[in-house]
């Protein structure tokens, strides 16, 4: 396929609360990815950074910050911001540059130093910002929305808090096998049930934490990979960065209300489902071709929603899929073999890149104890605040 | 803090949105600049009161104090309140709001009818910030 690019290297900085600058995490991840690729930093023709606004560095910066830390060498530079989809847009940008012939080798980096506690909007009185408004007018934190989705699934599909806890039990078991995960302890259903309620019906162990972390990829043209002696690299076959379609009828972060469907009927599929479909169409594969998936489990209940949005099962059937062990390690399609956000926590600009790192490890057969047997096709799925889609399909 | 989101008192209290004169799309919070329907050439956006009653789409609460800019007194223990997403049939949209004080998640169910009533978001010596709240119908204030 003409649309493919090679993944030559993947690298990460362990997730945790390290209290250091995001520059350090990103640079460690970048050096690891370059070493994995067997390339010198000076071989890189372009660097794409997923932006952060935190970590004590002024403004929305990334690409040039990492380039400076690695040593100025004149590479083309890009910085992208798309909230949780920043990493996917960075991968998408790198891929476009390679396919357009603007660069042979591109380094993609995302890293963050997360604040303590709930995410919150930037300061000041900003009534023109929906993110500011939901906090000021309603006190609606991110877990508020996760709670709404979870309760809705319980009412419509009959999911139970025990089903949600099962997601955490599954992901923590896989995260325990990942040296880059922040939480490396297996969690039991009893421990989830005993944790404090954060946003009814979700408890502390149903909701992902915030973390520091970094992830990086070295991408290249297929020609370069061959010249570099990598005959069968992991290939990225699709990057979906679609926006929603009007009217978006599922109440979504950070909005206080949905679009109205009074004038235009709602689209046949939800925004999340359209993110997956765009990736499938671009890659020429379907859910039946997948070996495994990495999804954005901001909450346990949200992971179940992704099963349906990815087409792993029909609407309302996610809890059954989980209960049947289909999405566990050893099942037909393991989900979040990395441990997911349940084990990592959110390091916003890094997470979508970290998902692709897991795709690469699995497709190379290098995932050690958490290896998905015979992995050939993997998808990562994610969604960025304010209508940023994010999915990547990688193949071997 | 935000002008023109609601109006009236008691039984006359209403959320205010806008309606596009070209395609009839309704917007809440009010959209005064451009119609967001991609198939609409753009019409005049006129203020319109929203339905008083709707049905619970989902609900939750916040057991931990939200960060600023939500205003709460850090000296007082945190009292969780419920948040309700309400489906308005006529406007075909869902609006999130706080439940009236005293209504907890234990009192709510998806599909239950609720109505919009005026409430207090917070107050200091000079100002009372008013807001909208959802209350199950048949519950006295
Ligand atoms: Zn219109």
Short mmCIF file of C-alpha atoms and ligand atoms in Angstrom, two decimals:
data_model
loop_
_atom_site.label_atom_id
_atom_site.label_comp_id
_atom_site.label_asym_id
_atom_site.label_seq_id
_atom_site.Cartn_x
_atom_site.Cartn_y
_atom_site.Cartn_z
CA UNK A 1 0.00 0.00 0.00
CA UNK A 2 1.29 3.43 -0.88
CA UNK A 3 -0.02 5.00 2.32
CA UNK A 4 2.20 3.07 4.69
CA UNK A 5 5.09 4.33 6.79
CA UNK A 6 7.52 2.22 8.81
CA UNK A 7 7.97 2.34 12.56
CA UNK A 8 11.70 1.95 13.13
CA UNK A 9 11.78 2.76 16.81
CA UNK A 10 9.59 3.09 19.90
CA UNK A 11 10.65 4.38 23.30
CA UNK A 12 9.11 5.49 26.57
CA UNK A 13 9.89 7.08 29.90
CA UNK A 14 8.20 5.19 32.75
CA UNK A 15 4.91 6.74 33.91
CA UNK A 16 4.62 7.97 37.50
CA UNK A 17 4.71 11.13 39.55
CA UNK A 18 8.33 11.99 39.16
CA UNK A 19 8.10 15.74 39.68
CA UNK A 20 10.53 16.60 36.92
CA UNK A 21 10.20 18.61 33.71
CA UNK A 22 8.37 17.15 30.72
CA UNK A 23 11.50 17.92 28.69
CA UNK A 24 13.37 15.23 30.57
CA UNK A 25 10.69 12.57 30.01
CA UNK A 26 10.40 13.38 26.30
CA UNK A 27 14.13 13.38 25.76
CA UNK A 28 14.59 10.04 27.53
CA UNK A 29 11.78 8.57 25.39
CA UNK A 30 13.26 10.08 22.21
CA UNK A 31 16.73 8.67 22.90
CA UNK A 32 15.18 5.26 23.62
CA UNK A 33 13.25 5.35 20.33
CA UNK A 34 16.37 6.37 18.38
CA UNK A 35 18.39 3.59 20.00
CA UNK A 36 15.59 1.14 19.20
CA UNK A 37 15.71 2.30 15.57
CA UNK A 38 19.48 2.09 15.45
CA UNK A 39 19.66 5.70 14.26
CA UNK A 40 21.63 8.75 15.27
CA UNK A 41 19.63 11.86 16.21
CA UNK A 42 21.41 13.65 13.36
CA UNK A 43 19.77 11.21 10.91
CA UNK A 44 16.37 12.68 11.79
CA UNK A 45 15.07 15.13 9.19
CA UNK A 46 12.00 16.28 11.09
CA UNK A 47 10.78 16.33 14.67
CA UNK A 48 7.09 16.52 15.60
CA UNK A 49 6.17 17.25 19.20
CA UNK A 50 2.80 16.85 20.90
CA UNK A 51 2.36 20.03 22.92
CA UNK A 52 2.07 20.56 26.62
CA UNK A 53 1.15 23.71 28.50
CA UNK A 54 2.31 22.45 31.83
CA UNK A 55 5.55 21.50 33.52
CA UNK A 56 6.81 25.01 34.14
CA UNK A 57 7.57 25.69 30.51
CA UNK A 58 5.89 28.81 29.15
CA UNK A 59 3.35 28.46 26.36
CA UNK A 60 2.38 25.62 24.10
CA UNK A 61 5.68 24.05 23.19
CA UNK A 62 7.07 20.68 22.28
CA UNK A 63 8.92 20.04 19.00
CA UNK A 64 11.66 22.63 19.33
CA UNK A 65 11.97 22.02 23.06
CA UNK A 66 12.88 18.39 22.46
CA UNK A 67 15.10 19.31 19.49
CA UNK A 68 17.04 21.72 21.69
CA UNK A 69 17.41 19.16 24.47
CA UNK A 70 18.68 16.57 21.99
CA UNK A 71 21.00 19.19 20.43
CA UNK A 72 20.08 21.60 17.65
CA UNK A 73 20.84 19.88 14.36
CA UNK A 74 18.70 21.82 11.91
CA UNK A 75 15.77 19.39 11.56
CA UNK A 76 12.36 20.55 10.36
CA UNK A 77 10.10 21.09 13.37
CA UNK A 78 6.36 20.93 14.11
CA UNK A 79 4.36 21.26 17.34
CA UNK A 80 0.75 20.12 17.58
CA UNK A 81 -1.96 20.51 20.18
CA UNK A 82 -5.16 18.44 20.13
CA UNK A 83 -5.71 17.65 23.82
CA UNK A 84 -5.67 13.84 24.32
CA UNK A 85 -5.42 13.39 20.54
CA UNK A 86 -2.19 15.43 20.36
CA UNK A 87 -0.07 12.30 20.03
CA UNK A 88 -2.18 10.93 17.18
CA UNK A 89 -2.01 14.25 15.36
CA UNK A 90 1.77 14.20 15.83
CA UNK A 91 1.90 10.72 14.28
CA UNK A 92 -0.46 11.89 11.52
CA UNK A 93 1.72 14.91 10.80
CA UNK A 94 4.89 12.82 10.71
CA UNK A 95 3.24 10.33 8.36
CA UNK A 96 2.04 13.10 6.03
CA UNK A 97 5.54 14.58 5.86
CA UNK A 98 7.04 11.19 5.00
CA UNK A 99 4.41 10.39 2.37
CA UNK A 100 4.83 13.86 0.86
CA UNK A 101 8.58 13.32 0.60
CA UNK A 102 9.41 16.17 2.98
CA UNK A 103 11.40 13.90 5.30
CA UNK A 104 12.73 10.35 5.29
CA UNK A 105 12.96 9.95 9.06
CA UNK A 106 10.71 11.72 11.58
CA UNK A 107 10.91 11.68 15.36
CA UNK A 108 7.54 11.95 17.17
CA UNK A 109 7.63 12.88 20.86
CA UNK A 110 5.04 13.60 23.56
CA UNK A 111 5.63 14.11 27.27
CA UNK A 112 3.99 15.78 30.22
CA UNK A 113 4.28 16.61 33.89
CA UNK A 114 0.70 16.36 35.08
CA UNK A 115 -0.78 18.57 37.81
CA UNK A 116 -2.08 17.06 41.04
CA UNK A 117 -5.73 16.07 41.33
CA UNK A 118 -8.45 16.96 38.84
CA UNK A 119 -7.56 18.54 35.56
CA UNK A 120 -8.73 22.16 35.63
CA UNK A 121 -8.92 24.98 33.12
CA UNK A 122 -6.33 27.74 32.85
CA UNK A 123 -6.84 30.71 35.16
CA UNK A 124 -8.74 33.95 34.67
CA UNK A 125 -12.42 34.73 34.00
CA UNK A 126 -13.02 33.22 30.60
CA UNK A 127 -16.75 32.88 29.95
CA UNK A 128 -16.05 32.31 26.24
CA UNK A 129 -14.33 28.99 27.07
CA UNK A 130 -16.64 25.95 27.45
CA UNK A 131 -13.98 24.22 29.54
CA UNK A 132 -13.94 27.12 32.00
CA UNK A 133 -17.74 27.33 32.03
CA UNK A 134 -18.37 23.71 32.97
CA UNK A 135 -16.18 24.12 36.04
CA UNK A 136 -17.47 27.57 37.00
CA UNK A 137 -21.19 27.02 36.42
CA UNK A 138 -21.56 23.33 37.25
CA UNK A 139 -18.41 22.16 39.03
CA UNK A 140 -18.36 19.43 36.39
CA UNK A 141 -14.97 17.68 36.51
CA UNK A 142 -13.87 15.03 34.01
CA UNK A 143 -15.12 12.21 36.31
CA UNK A 144 -18.57 13.87 36.21
CA UNK A 145 -18.82 12.98 32.53
CA UNK A 146 -17.41 9.48 33.11
CA UNK A 147 -20.09 9.01 35.80
CA UNK A 148 -22.83 10.16 33.43
CA UNK A 149 -21.72 7.69 30.74
CA UNK A 150 -21.44 4.86 33.26
CA UNK A 151 -24.91 5.47 34.71
CA UNK A 152 -26.36 5.72 31.21
CA UNK A 153 -24.85 2.32 30.30
CA UNK A 154 -26.35 0.81 33.45
CA UNK A 155 -29.80 2.17 32.56
CA UNK A 156 -29.73 1.32 28.84
CA UNK A 157 -27.61 -1.85 28.67
CA UNK A 158 -27.86 -3.28 32.17
CA UNK A 159 -24.13 -2.96 32.91
CA UNK A 160 -23.29 -3.21 36.61
CA UNK A 161 -20.59 -1.68 38.83
CA UNK A 162 -19.18 -5.24 39.01
CA UNK A 163 -18.74 -5.20 35.22
CA UNK A 164 -16.88 -1.90 35.48
CA UNK A 165 -14.63 -3.31 38.21
CA UNK A 166 -13.85 -6.28 35.95
CA UNK A 167 -12.23 -3.88 33.47
CA UNK A 168 -9.90 -2.61 36.18
CA UNK A 169 -9.06 -6.14 37.33
CA UNK A 170 -8.22 -7.13 33.74
CA UNK A 171 -6.15 -4.03 32.94
CA UNK A 172 -4.23 -4.05 36.20
CA UNK A 173 -3.29 -7.69 35.58
CA UNK A 174 -1.74 -6.68 32.25
CA UNK A 175 -0.24 -3.45 33.60
CA UNK A 176 1.53 -5.52 36.26
CA UNK A 177 3.50 -7.03 33.36
CA UNK A 178 4.53 -3.69 31.86
CA UNK A 179 7.71 -2.08 33.25
CA UNK A 180 6.64 1.37 31.95
CA UNK A 181 3.28 1.41 33.78
CA UNK A 182 2.81 3.59 36.85
CA UNK A 183 0.68 1.04 38.73
CA UNK A 184 2.15 -2.44 38.66
CA UNK A 185 -0.05 -4.15 41.20
CA UNK A 186 -2.92 -6.49 40.39
CA UNK A 187 -6.21 -5.08 41.68
CA UNK A 188 -9.11 -7.22 42.85
CA UNK A 189 -12.84 -6.60 42.40
CA UNK A 190 -13.08 -6.25 46.18
CA UNK A 191 -10.47 -3.48 46.16
CA UNK A 192 -12.39 -1.59 43.47
CA UNK A 193 -15.64 -1.95 45.43
CA UNK A 194 -13.93 -0.76 48.61
CA UNK A 195 -12.48 2.37 47.03
CA UNK A 196 -14.24 5.70 47.54
CA UNK A 197 -17.01 6.86 45.20
CA UNK A 198 -15.74 9.76 43.08
CA UNK A 199 -18.66 10.34 40.72
CA UNK A 200 -21.55 7.94 41.24
CA UNK A 201 -21.50 5.10 40.17
CA UNK A 202 -17.73 5.24 39.60
CA UNK A 203 -15.13 4.75 42.30
CA UNK A 204 -11.54 5.85 42.63
CA UNK A 205 -10.24 2.63 41.05
CA UNK A 206 -12.66 3.02 38.11
CA UNK A 207 -11.07 6.31 37.09
CA UNK A 208 -7.62 6.92 35.70
CA UNK A 209 -5.13 9.08 37.56
CA UNK A 210 -2.95 11.86 36.19
CA UNK A 211 0.70 11.01 35.66
CA UNK A 212 4.03 12.16 34.33
CA UNK A 213 5.37 10.27 31.36
CA UNK A 214 6.81 10.36 27.88
CA UNK A 215 6.68 8.35 24.66
CA UNK A 216 8.39 8.60 21.29
CA UNK A 217 8.43 6.95 17.87
CA UNK A 218 10.85 7.01 14.96
CA UNK A 219 8.93 6.78 11.68
CA UNK A 220 10.38 6.50 8.19
CA UNK A 221 9.50 5.89 4.58
CA UNK A 222 9.29 2.25 3.51
CA UNK A 223 12.25 2.89 1.17
CA UNK A 224 14.38 4.21 3.99
CA UNK A 225 13.47 1.23 6.18
CA UNK A 226 14.63 -1.16 3.45
CA UNK A 227 17.86 0.79 2.90
CA UNK A 228 18.34 0.74 6.68
CA UNK A 229 18.13 -3.05 6.58
CA UNK A 230 14.65 -3.48 8.06
CA UNK A 231 12.86 -5.62 5.52
CA UNK A 232 9.65 -6.18 7.48
CA UNK A 233 9.03 -3.24 9.78
CA UNK A 234 5.84 -2.64 11.72
CA UNK A 235 3.87 -0.34 9.44
CA UNK A 236 1.34 2.37 10.23
CA UNK A 237 -1.50 1.90 7.81
CA UNK A 238 -4.04 4.43 9.05
CA UNK A 239 -4.24 7.50 11.26
CA UNK A 240 -7.75 8.76 11.93
CA UNK A 241 -8.05 12.35 13.13
CA UNK A 242 -11.68 13.04 12.19
CA UNK A 243 -14.01 15.59 13.78
CA UNK A 244 -17.60 14.86 14.87
CA UNK A 245 -20.57 15.41 12.57
CA UNK A 246 -23.43 17.77 13.40
CA UNK A 247 -25.50 17.19 15.42
CA UNK A 248 -23.29 15.56 18.05
CA UNK A 249 -26.01 14.09 20.25
CA UNK A 250 -23.89 12.45 22.99
CA UNK A 251 -23.10 14.86 25.83
CA UNK A 252 -19.36 15.23 25.59
CA UNK A 253 -16.52 16.82 27.52
CA UNK A 254 -16.33 19.78 28.04
CA UNK A 255 -19.81 20.78 26.83
CA UNK A 256 -22.78 21.65 29.02
CA UNK A 257 -25.28 20.53 26.36
CA UNK A 258 -25.46 18.50 23.16
CA UNK A 259 -26.26 19.78 19.69
CA UNK A 260 -29.95 19.82 18.87
CA UNK A 261 -31.22 17.31 16.32
CA UNK A 262 -34.36 19.33 15.65
CA UNK A 263 -33.22 20.52 12.19
CA UNK A 264 -30.83 17.73 11.14
CA UNK A 265 -31.29 14.06 12.09
CA UNK A 266 -28.46 12.62 14.19
CA UNK A 267 -25.74 10.76 12.24
CA UNK A 268 -25.98 6.96 12.03
CA UNK A 269 -22.95 6.54 14.28
CA UNK A 270 -21.51 8.33 17.29
CA UNK A 271 -18.34 10.41 17.13
CA UNK A 272 -16.26 7.66 18.73
CA UNK A 273 -17.58 5.07 16.28
CA UNK A 274 -16.76 7.39 13.37
CA UNK A 275 -13.15 7.70 14.59
CA UNK A 276 -12.79 3.92 14.37
CA UNK A 277 -14.60 3.63 11.04
CA UNK A 278 -12.35 6.23 9.42
CA UNK A 279 -9.30 4.24 10.53
CA UNK A 280 -10.74 0.95 9.27
CA UNK A 281 -11.60 2.47 5.90
CA UNK A 282 -8.15 3.99 5.49
CA UNK A 283 -6.42 0.74 6.47
CA UNK A 284 -8.73 -1.52 4.47
CA UNK A 285 -9.37 -3.72 7.49
CA UNK A 286 -12.33 -4.34 9.77
CA UNK A 287 -12.79 -5.23 13.42
CA UNK A 288 -12.72 -8.93 12.45
CA UNK A 289 -9.09 -8.50 11.30
CA UNK A 290 -7.83 -7.13 14.63
CA UNK A 291 -5.48 -9.09 16.86
CA UNK A 292 -5.69 -6.63 19.75
CA UNK A 293 -6.65 -3.04 20.64
CA UNK A 294 -5.46 -0.20 22.86
CA UNK A 295 -8.33 2.07 23.93
CA UNK A 296 -8.59 5.19 26.02
CA UNK A 297 -9.97 3.85 29.31
CA UNK A 298 -10.35 7.15 31.13
CA UNK A 299 -12.84 5.16 33.15
CA UNK A 300 -13.59 1.45 33.31
CA UNK A 301 -17.09 2.06 31.90
CA UNK A 302 -15.64 4.00 28.98
CA UNK A 303 -13.52 1.02 27.95
CA UNK A 304 -16.75 -0.97 27.49
CA UNK A 305 -18.14 1.81 25.31
CA UNK A 306 -15.05 1.57 23.09
CA UNK A 307 -15.67 -2.17 22.48
CA UNK A 308 -18.93 -1.21 20.81
CA UNK A 309 -17.55 1.85 19.04
CA UNK A 310 -14.69 -0.23 17.60
CA UNK A 311 -17.19 -2.84 16.40
CA UNK A 312 -15.73 -5.61 18.58
CA UNK A 313 -19.34 -6.43 19.48
CA UNK A 314 -22.82 -5.05 18.95
CA UNK A 315 -24.35 -2.19 20.93
CA UNK A 316 -24.95 -3.17 24.54
CA UNK A 317 -22.90 -6.37 24.29
CA UNK A 318 -19.61 -5.06 25.71
CA UNK A 319 -20.07 -6.32 29.26
CA UNK A 320 -20.75 -9.82 27.92
CA UNK A 321 -17.60 -9.67 25.79
CA UNK A 322 -15.65 -8.73 28.90
CA UNK A 323 -17.29 -11.37 31.09
CA UNK A 324 -16.53 -14.02 28.46
CA UNK A 325 -12.84 -13.14 28.67
CA UNK A 326 -12.64 -12.13 25.00
CA UNK A 327 -10.76 -8.91 25.81
CA UNK A 328 -8.40 -10.38 28.40
CA UNK A 329 -4.92 -11.66 27.64
CA UNK A 330 -5.41 -15.03 25.95
CA UNK A 331 -8.85 -13.99 24.66
CA UNK A 332 -9.76 -13.51 21.01
CA UNK A 333 -9.01 -9.78 21.07
CA UNK A 334 -7.11 -8.53 24.13
CA UNK A 335 -7.83 -4.87 24.92
CA UNK A 336 -5.28 -2.70 26.69
CA UNK A 337 -2.52 -5.28 26.92
CA UNK A 338 -0.28 -2.38 28.01
CA UNK A 339 -2.41 -2.00 31.13
CA UNK A 340 -4.19 1.02 29.64
CA UNK A 341 -4.77 4.30 31.40
CA UNK A 342 -5.89 2.22 34.38
CA UNK A 343 -2.23 1.29 34.86
CA UNK A 344 -0.55 4.31 33.29
CA UNK A 345 -2.66 7.34 34.17
CA UNK A 346 -2.94 10.29 31.85
CA UNK A 347 0.09 12.13 30.53
CA UNK A 348 -1.97 13.86 27.89
CA UNK A 349 0.40 14.56 24.96
CA UNK A 350 2.23 11.26 25.47
CA UNK A 351 -0.63 8.81 25.81
CA UNK A 352 -1.72 8.36 22.19
CA UNK A 353 1.96 7.87 21.27
CA UNK A 354 2.37 5.37 24.11
CA UNK A 355 -0.59 3.44 22.68
CA UNK A 356 1.30 3.13 19.38
CA UNK A 357 4.43 2.03 21.28
CA UNK A 358 2.35 -0.88 22.61
CA UNK A 359 1.11 -1.68 19.09
CA UNK A 360 4.73 -1.82 17.97
CA UNK A 361 5.89 -4.04 20.86
CA UNK A 362 3.04 -6.47 20.28
CA UNK A 363 3.41 -6.58 16.49
CA UNK A 364 7.14 -7.23 16.82
CA UNK A 365 6.46 -10.01 19.33
CA UNK A 366 8.50 -8.15 21.98
CA UNK A 367 5.81 -7.77 24.63
CA UNK A 368 7.26 -10.55 26.80
CA UNK A 369 4.77 -11.80 29.42
CA UNK A 370 1.89 -9.77 28.02
CA UNK A 371 2.45 -10.83 24.40
CA UNK A 372 -0.67 -11.33 22.29
CA UNK A 373 0.02 -14.53 20.41
CA UNK A 374 0.31 -14.12 16.65
CA UNK A 375 -0.43 -10.38 16.71
CA UNK A 376 -0.75 -9.08 13.11
CA UNK A 377 -3.10 -6.07 13.24
CA UNK A 378 -3.57 -3.63 16.12
CA UNK A 379 -5.67 -0.51 16.60
CA UNK A 380 -5.34 2.31 19.10
CA UNK A 381 -8.34 4.52 19.83
CA UNK A 382 -8.64 7.73 21.73
CA UNK A 383 -10.56 10.99 21.69
CA UNK A 384 -9.32 14.50 22.33
CA UNK A 385 -11.29 17.23 24.08
CA UNK A 386 -13.10 19.71 21.82
CA UNK A 387 -13.76 17.22 18.99
CA UNK A 388 -10.39 15.68 18.15
CA UNK A 389 -10.56 12.11 16.86
CA UNK A 390 -7.64 9.73 17.24
CA UNK A 391 -7.04 6.18 16.07
CA UNK A 392 -4.02 4.43 14.58
CA UNK A 393 -3.89 1.08 12.82
CA UNK A 394 -0.55 -0.70 12.68
CA UNK A 395 0.21 -4.00 10.96
CA UNK A 396 2.99 -6.51 10.66
CA UNK B 1 -21.26 35.43 35.15
CA UNK B 2 -22.87 34.55 31.83
CA UNK B 3 -25.56 36.84 30.50
CA UNK B 4 -28.76 35.59 28.90
CA UNK B 5 -28.73 31.90 29.78
CA UNK B 6 -31.99 32.03 31.75
CA UNK B 7 -34.79 34.39 32.69
CA UNK B 8 -37.91 34.75 34.85
CA UNK B 9 -38.94 33.70 38.32
CA UNK B 10 -40.91 30.87 39.89
CA UNK B 11 -43.16 29.12 37.38
CA UNK B 12 -41.97 31.55 34.69
CA UNK B 13 -38.31 30.54 34.98
CA UNK B 14 -36.84 29.36 31.66
CA UNK B 15 -33.48 28.48 30.14
CA UNK B 16 -32.76 30.65 27.12
CA UNK B 17 -31.23 29.40 23.92
CA UNK B 18 -31.18 30.70 20.37
CA UNK B 19 -32.88 29.40 17.24
CA UNK B 20 -31.59 29.81 13.68
CA UNK B 21 -34.16 31.53 11.46
CA UNK B 22 -32.88 29.66 8.38
CA UNK B 23 -32.73 26.03 9.57
CA UNK B 24 -34.54 26.07 12.96
CA UNK B 25 -31.54 24.58 14.84
CA UNK B 26 -31.62 25.35 18.55
CA UNK B 27 -28.51 26.17 20.55
CA UNK B 28 -27.84 26.04 24.27
CA UNK B 29 -25.73 27.64 25.64
CA UNK B 30 -26.91 30.38 23.28
CA UNK B 31 -25.03 30.74 20.00
CA UNK B 32 -25.29 34.36 18.88
CA UNK B 33 -22.68 34.55 16.15
CA UNK B 34 -23.01 31.67 13.68
CA UNK B 35 -25.32 28.73 13.06
CA UNK B 36 -23.30 25.52 13.55
CA UNK B 37 -25.36 23.39 11.18
CA UNK B 38 -22.87 22.65 8.35
CA UNK B 39 -25.69 22.55 5.78
CA UNK B 40 -27.10 25.92 6.77
CA UNK B 41 -26.20 29.09 4.85
CA UNK B 42 -26.56 30.93 8.17
CA UNK B 43 -29.62 32.67 9.49
CA UNK B 44 -30.44 35.17 12.16
CA UNK B 45 -30.11 33.67 15.64
CA UNK B 46 -33.06 34.62 17.77
CA UNK B 47 -33.46 34.10 21.50
CA UNK B 48 -35.88 31.31 22.42
CA UNK B 49 -36.99 29.95 25.81
CA UNK B 50 -36.40 26.21 26.22
CA UNK B 51 -38.92 23.65 27.47
CA UNK B 52 -39.47 23.74 31.19
CA UNK B 53 -39.62 19.98 31.58
CA UNK B 54 -37.54 17.10 30.31
CA UNK B 55 -36.46 13.57 31.15
CA UNK B 56 -33.29 12.41 32.88
CA UNK B 57 -30.74 11.15 30.29
CA UNK B 58 -28.23 10.34 33.02
CA UNK B 59 -27.00 11.60 36.38
CA UNK B 60 -24.04 11.50 38.72
CA UNK B 61 -22.53 13.48 41.57
CA UNK B 62 -19.18 14.82 42.73
CA UNK B 63 -17.96 13.38 46.00
CA UNK B 64 -14.78 15.47 45.91
CA UNK B 65 -14.63 19.25 45.84
CA UNK B 66 -14.24 20.50 42.26
CA UNK B 67 -11.27 22.79 41.63
CA UNK B 68 -11.60 26.49 40.86
CA UNK B 69 -13.14 28.25 39.04
CA UNK B 70 -15.97 26.46 40.88
CA UNK B 71 -16.56 28.53 43.99
CA UNK B 72 -16.90 26.77 47.33
CA UNK B 73 -15.85 27.58 50.87
CA UNK B 74 -12.75 25.51 51.68
CA UNK B 75 -13.50 26.05 55.39
CA UNK B 76 -16.71 24.05 55.14
CA UNK B 77 -16.90 20.29 54.64
CA UNK B 78 -17.69 19.37 51.06
CA UNK B 79 -21.37 18.61 50.45
CA UNK B 80 -21.81 16.63 47.23
CA UNK B 81 -24.62 17.64 44.91
CA UNK B 82 -26.10 15.67 42.03
CA UNK B 83 -25.65 16.66 38.39
CA UNK B 84 -28.40 15.72 35.93
CA UNK B 85 -28.27 15.57 32.13
CA UNK B 86 -31.78 16.22 30.88
CA UNK B 87 -33.24 15.41 27.49
CA UNK B 88 -35.60 18.11 26.18
CA UNK B 89 -38.00 16.44 23.75
CA UNK B 90 -39.08 19.49 21.78
CA UNK B 91 -35.59 20.91 21.29
CA UNK B 92 -34.07 17.43 20.93
CA UNK B 93 -31.00 18.22 22.99
CA UNK B 94 -29.54 17.30 26.38
CA UNK B 95 -28.74 19.96 28.99
CA UNK B 96 -26.55 19.32 32.04
CA UNK B 97 -27.35 21.06 35.30
CA UNK B 98 -27.11 20.79 39.05
CA UNK B 99 -29.95 19.12 40.93
CA UNK B 100 -31.78 21.23 43.51
CA UNK B 101 -30.27 21.00 46.99
CA UNK B 102 -31.43 17.90 48.84
CA UNK B 103 -31.94 15.74 45.75
CA UNK B 104 -29.29 13.00 45.67
CA UNK B 105 -28.47 10.28 43.15
CA UNK B 106 -30.59 7.91 45.27
CA UNK B 107 -33.67 9.98 44.34
CA UNK B 108 -33.03 9.83 40.59
CA UNK B 109 -33.59 7.40 37.73
CA UNK B 110 -32.94 7.59 34.00
CA UNK B 111 -36.16 8.58 32.25
CA UNK B 112 -37.63 10.42 35.26
CA UNK B 113 -39.34 13.75 34.56
CA UNK B 114 -37.64 16.88 35.91
CA UNK B 115 -38.27 20.60 35.62
CA UNK B 116 -36.00 23.61 35.57
CA UNK B 117 -36.07 25.94 38.58
CA UNK B 118 -33.98 28.93 39.66
CA UNK B 119 -31.22 28.26 42.17
CA UNK B 120 -28.20 29.83 43.83
CA UNK B 121 -24.74 28.88 42.60
CA UNK B 122 -22.89 30.83 45.27
CA UNK B 123 -23.00 34.14 47.09
CA UNK B 124 -20.76 36.58 48.88
CA UNK B 125 -21.39 39.83 50.78
CA UNK B 126 -22.19 41.79 47.60
CA UNK B 127 -23.52 39.32 45.05
CA UNK B 128 -25.74 36.29 44.70
CA UNK B 129 -24.86 34.25 41.60
CA UNK B 130 -28.01 32.58 40.34
CA UNK B 131 -28.19 29.50 38.15
CA UNK B 132 -30.60 26.87 36.83
CA UNK B 133 -31.25 23.64 38.64
CA UNK B 134 -33.21 20.49 37.83
CA UNK B 135 -35.87 19.21 40.19
CA UNK B 136 -37.91 16.01 39.87
CA UNK B 137 -41.50 17.00 39.08
CA UNK B 138 -43.87 16.62 41.98
CA UNK B 139 -41.16 17.51 44.51
CA UNK B 140 -41.92 20.67 46.44
CA UNK B 141 -39.22 23.34 46.76
ZN1 LIG C 1 -29.02 27.45 10.64
#
